[in-house]
PDB file of C-alpha atoms in Angstrom:
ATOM      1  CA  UNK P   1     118.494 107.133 139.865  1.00  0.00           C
ATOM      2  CA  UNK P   2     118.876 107.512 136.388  1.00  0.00           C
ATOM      3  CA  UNK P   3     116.465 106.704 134.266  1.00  0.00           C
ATOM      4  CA  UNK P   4     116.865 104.001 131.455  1.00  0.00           C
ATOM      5  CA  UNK P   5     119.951 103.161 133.545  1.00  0.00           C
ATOM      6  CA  UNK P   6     118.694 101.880 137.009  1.00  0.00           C
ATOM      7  CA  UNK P   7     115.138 101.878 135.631  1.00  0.00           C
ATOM      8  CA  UNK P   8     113.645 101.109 132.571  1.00  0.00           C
ATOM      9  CA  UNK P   9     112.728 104.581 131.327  1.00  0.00           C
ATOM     10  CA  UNK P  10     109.487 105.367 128.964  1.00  0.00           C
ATOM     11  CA  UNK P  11     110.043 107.899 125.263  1.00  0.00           C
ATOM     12  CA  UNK P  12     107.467 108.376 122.713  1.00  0.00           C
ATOM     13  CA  UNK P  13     109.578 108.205 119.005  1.00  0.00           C
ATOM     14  CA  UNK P  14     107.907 110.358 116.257  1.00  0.00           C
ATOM     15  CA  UNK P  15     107.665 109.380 112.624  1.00  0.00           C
ATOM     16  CA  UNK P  16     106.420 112.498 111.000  1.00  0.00           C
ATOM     17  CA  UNK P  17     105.355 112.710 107.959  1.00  0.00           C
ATOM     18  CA  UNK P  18     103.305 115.390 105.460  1.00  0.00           C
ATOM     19  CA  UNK P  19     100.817 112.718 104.066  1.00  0.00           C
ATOM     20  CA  UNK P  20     102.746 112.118 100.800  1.00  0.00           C
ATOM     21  CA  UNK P  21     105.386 110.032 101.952  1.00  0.00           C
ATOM     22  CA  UNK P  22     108.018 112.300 103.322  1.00  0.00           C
ATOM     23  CA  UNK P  23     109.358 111.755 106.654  1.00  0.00           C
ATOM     24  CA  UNK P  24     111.281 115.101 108.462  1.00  0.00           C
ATOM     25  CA  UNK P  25     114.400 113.005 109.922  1.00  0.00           C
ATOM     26  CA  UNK P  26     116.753 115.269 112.044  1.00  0.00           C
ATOM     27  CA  UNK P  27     120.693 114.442 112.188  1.00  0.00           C
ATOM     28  CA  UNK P  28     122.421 114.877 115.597  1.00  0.00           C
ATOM     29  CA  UNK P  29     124.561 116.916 116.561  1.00  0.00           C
ATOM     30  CA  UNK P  30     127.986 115.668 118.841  1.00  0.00           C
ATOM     31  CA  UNK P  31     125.874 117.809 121.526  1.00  0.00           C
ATOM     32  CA  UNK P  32     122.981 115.526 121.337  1.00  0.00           C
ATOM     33  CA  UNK P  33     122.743 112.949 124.708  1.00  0.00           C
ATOM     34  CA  UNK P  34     123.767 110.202 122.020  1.00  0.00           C
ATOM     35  CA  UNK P  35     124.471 108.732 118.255  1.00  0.00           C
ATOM     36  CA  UNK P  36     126.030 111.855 117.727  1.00  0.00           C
ATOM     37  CA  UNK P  37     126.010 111.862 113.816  1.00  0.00           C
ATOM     38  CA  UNK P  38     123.288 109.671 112.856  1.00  0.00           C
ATOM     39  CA  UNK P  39     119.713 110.446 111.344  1.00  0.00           C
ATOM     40  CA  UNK P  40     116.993 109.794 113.705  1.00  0.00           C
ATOM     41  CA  UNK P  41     113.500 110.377 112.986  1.00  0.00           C
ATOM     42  CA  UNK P  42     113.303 112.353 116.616  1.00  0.00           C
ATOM     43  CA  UNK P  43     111.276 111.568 120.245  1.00  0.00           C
ATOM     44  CA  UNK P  44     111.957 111.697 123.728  1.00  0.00           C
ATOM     45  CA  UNK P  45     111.715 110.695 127.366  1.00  0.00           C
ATOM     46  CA  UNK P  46     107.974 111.035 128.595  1.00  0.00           C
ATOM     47  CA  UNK P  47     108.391 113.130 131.693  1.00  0.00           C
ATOM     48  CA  UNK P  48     106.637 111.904 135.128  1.00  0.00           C
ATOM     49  CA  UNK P  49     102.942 112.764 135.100  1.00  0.00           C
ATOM     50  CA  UNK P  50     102.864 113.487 131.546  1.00  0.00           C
ATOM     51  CA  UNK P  51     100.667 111.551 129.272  1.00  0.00           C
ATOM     52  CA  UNK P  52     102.001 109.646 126.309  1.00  0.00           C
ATOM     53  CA  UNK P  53      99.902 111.537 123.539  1.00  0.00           C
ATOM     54  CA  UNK P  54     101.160 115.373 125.757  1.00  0.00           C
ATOM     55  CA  UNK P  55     104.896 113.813 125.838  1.00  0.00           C
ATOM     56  CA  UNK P  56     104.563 113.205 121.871  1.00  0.00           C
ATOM     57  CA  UNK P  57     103.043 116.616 121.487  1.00  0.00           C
ATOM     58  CA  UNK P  58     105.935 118.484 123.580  1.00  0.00           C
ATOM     59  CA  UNK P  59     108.595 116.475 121.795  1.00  0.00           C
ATOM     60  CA  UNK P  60     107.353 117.439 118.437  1.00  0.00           C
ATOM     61  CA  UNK P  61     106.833 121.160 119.479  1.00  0.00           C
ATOM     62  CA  UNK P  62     110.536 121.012 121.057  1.00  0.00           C
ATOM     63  CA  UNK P  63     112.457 119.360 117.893  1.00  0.00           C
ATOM     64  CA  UNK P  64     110.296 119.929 115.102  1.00  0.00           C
ATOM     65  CA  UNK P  65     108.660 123.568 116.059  1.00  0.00           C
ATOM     66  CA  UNK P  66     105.373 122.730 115.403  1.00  0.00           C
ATOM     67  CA  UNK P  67     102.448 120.297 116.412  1.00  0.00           C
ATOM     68  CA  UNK P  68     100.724 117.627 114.756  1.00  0.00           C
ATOM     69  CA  UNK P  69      97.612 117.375 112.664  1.00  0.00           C
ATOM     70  CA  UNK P  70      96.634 114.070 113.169  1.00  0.00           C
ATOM     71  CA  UNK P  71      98.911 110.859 114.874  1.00  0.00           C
ATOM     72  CA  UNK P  72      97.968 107.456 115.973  1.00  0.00           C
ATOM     73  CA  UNK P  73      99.613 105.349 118.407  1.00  0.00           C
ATOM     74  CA  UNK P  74     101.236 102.401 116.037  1.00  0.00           C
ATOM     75  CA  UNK P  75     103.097  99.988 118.706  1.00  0.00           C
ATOM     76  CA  UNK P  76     105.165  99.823 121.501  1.00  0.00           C
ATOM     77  CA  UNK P  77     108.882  97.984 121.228  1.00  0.00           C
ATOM     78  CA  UNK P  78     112.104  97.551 124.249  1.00  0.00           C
ATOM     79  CA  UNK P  79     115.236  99.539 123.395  1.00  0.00           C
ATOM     80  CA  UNK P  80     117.996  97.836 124.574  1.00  0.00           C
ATOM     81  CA  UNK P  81     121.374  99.104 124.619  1.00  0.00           C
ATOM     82  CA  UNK P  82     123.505  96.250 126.053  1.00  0.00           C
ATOM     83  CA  UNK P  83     127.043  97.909 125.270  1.00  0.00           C
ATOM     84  CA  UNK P  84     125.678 100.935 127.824  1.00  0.00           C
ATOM     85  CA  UNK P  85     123.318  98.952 129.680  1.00  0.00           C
ATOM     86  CA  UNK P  86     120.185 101.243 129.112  1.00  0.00           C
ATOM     87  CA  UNK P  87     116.616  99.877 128.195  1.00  0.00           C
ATOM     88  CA  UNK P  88     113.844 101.786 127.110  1.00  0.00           C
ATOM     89  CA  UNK P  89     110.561 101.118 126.445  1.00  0.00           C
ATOM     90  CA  UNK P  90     109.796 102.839 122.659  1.00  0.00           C
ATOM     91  CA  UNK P  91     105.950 103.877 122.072  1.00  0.00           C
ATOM     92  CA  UNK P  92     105.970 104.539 118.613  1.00  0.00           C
ATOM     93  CA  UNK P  93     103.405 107.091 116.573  1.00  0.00           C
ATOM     94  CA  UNK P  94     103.310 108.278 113.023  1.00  0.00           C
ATOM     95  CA  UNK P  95     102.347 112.166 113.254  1.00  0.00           C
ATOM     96  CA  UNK P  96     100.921 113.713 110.279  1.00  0.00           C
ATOM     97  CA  UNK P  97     102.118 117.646 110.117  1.00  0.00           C
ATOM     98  CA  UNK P  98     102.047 120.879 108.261  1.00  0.00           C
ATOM     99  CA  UNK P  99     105.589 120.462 105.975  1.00  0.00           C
ATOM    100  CA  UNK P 100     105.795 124.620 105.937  1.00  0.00           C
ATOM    101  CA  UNK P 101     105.407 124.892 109.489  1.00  0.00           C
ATOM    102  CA  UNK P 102     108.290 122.271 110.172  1.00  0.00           C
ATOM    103  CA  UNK P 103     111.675 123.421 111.096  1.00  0.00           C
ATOM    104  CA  UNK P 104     114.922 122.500 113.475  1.00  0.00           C
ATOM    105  CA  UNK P 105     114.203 123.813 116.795  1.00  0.00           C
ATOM    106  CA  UNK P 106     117.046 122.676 118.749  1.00  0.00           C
ATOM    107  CA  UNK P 107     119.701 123.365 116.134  1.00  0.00           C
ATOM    108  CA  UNK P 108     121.923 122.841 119.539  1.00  0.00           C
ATOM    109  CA  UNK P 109     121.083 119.132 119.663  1.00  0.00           C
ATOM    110  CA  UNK P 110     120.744 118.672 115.711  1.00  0.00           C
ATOM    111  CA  UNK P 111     122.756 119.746 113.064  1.00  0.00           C
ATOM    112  CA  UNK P 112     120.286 119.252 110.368  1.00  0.00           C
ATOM    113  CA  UNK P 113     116.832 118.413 109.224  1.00  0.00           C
ATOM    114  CA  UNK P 114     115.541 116.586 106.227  1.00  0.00           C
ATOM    115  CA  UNK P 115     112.689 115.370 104.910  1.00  0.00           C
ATOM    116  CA  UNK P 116     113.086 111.785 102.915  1.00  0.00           C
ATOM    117  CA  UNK P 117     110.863 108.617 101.797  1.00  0.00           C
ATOM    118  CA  UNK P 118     111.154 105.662 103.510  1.00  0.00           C
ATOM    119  CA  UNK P 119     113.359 103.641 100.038  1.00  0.00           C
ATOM    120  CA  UNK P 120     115.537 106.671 100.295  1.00  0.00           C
ATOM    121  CA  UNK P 121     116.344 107.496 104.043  1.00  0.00           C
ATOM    122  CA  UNK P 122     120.248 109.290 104.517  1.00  0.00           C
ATOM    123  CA  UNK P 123     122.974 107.792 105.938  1.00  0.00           C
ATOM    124  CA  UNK P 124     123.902 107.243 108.568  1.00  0.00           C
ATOM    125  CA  UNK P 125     120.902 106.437 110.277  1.00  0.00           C
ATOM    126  CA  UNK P 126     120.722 104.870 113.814  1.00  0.00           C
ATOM    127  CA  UNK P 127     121.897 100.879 113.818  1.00  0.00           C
ATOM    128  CA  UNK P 128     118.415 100.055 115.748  1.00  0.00           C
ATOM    129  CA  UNK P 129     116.342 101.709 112.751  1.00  0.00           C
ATOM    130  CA  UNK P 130     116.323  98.975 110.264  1.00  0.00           C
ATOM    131  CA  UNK P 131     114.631  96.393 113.475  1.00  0.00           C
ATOM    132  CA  UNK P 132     112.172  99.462 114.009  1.00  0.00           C
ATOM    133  CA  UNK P 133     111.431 100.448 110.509  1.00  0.00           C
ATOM    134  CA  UNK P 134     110.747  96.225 109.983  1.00  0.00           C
ATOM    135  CA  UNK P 135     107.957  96.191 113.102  1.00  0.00           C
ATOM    136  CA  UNK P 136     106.499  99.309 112.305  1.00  0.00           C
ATOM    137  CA  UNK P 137     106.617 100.247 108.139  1.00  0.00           C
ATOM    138  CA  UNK P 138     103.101  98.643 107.079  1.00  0.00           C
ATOM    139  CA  UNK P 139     101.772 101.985 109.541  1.00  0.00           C
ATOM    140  CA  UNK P 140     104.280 104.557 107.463  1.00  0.00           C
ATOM    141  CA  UNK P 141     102.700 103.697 104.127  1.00  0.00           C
TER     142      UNK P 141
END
């Protein structure tokens, strides 16, 4: 069975921000699972057994190198990706982190990292951003 496939699968999606407004985005890389060349702002599948807030925590640790200060759970949303039939179910935090500690830690999946404000995110980003960004930006600010 492959999750997100045959079952809906679970991910936890980081926005991570320093507390002034700056979000790091990472850009991935034609090695990453999918949207090979688009800006995301990073996340991943919650493992079985693992708590939401320890999946968040891992995620950020594996991408990002470095834990968060503070985060808050801001809403859950379905991913669905009807050209490749997957569905997803998105729980969304912002993460508030240390901006010197943050860095690319799977330069194998992502090609770059940035750090940008929500009127001036890079392009491209992923199509299903704008519908996210929409539900969740009254958290970001």
């Amino acid at each position: 069975m492959k999750t997100g496939i045959d079952c809906i699968g679970v991910v936890v999606i980081h926005y991570c921000n320093d507390g002034r407004g700056n979000f790091a985005m990472l850009k991935r890389s034609s090695k990453s699972r999918d949207a090979h060349g688009y800006w995301d702002f990073g996340g991943g599948t919650v493992e079985f057994g693992e708590r939401l807030e320890d999946a968040l925590v891992r995620e950020m640790k594996e991408e990002l190198g470095t834990e968060p200060i503070s985060y808050e759970q801001i809403g859950t949303k379905d991913i669905i990706d009807v050209d490749n039939k997957k569905h997803w179910i998105g729980v969304f935090y912002t993460a508030r982190v240390n901006r010197e500690k943050v860095f690319n830690a799977e330069p194998d999946s992502h090609d770059e990292l940035g750090w940008f404000t929500l009127d001036n995110l890079p392009s491209p980003t992923r199509p299903i951003m704008a519908e996210q960004l929409k539900d969740f930006r009254k958290y970001l600010t």
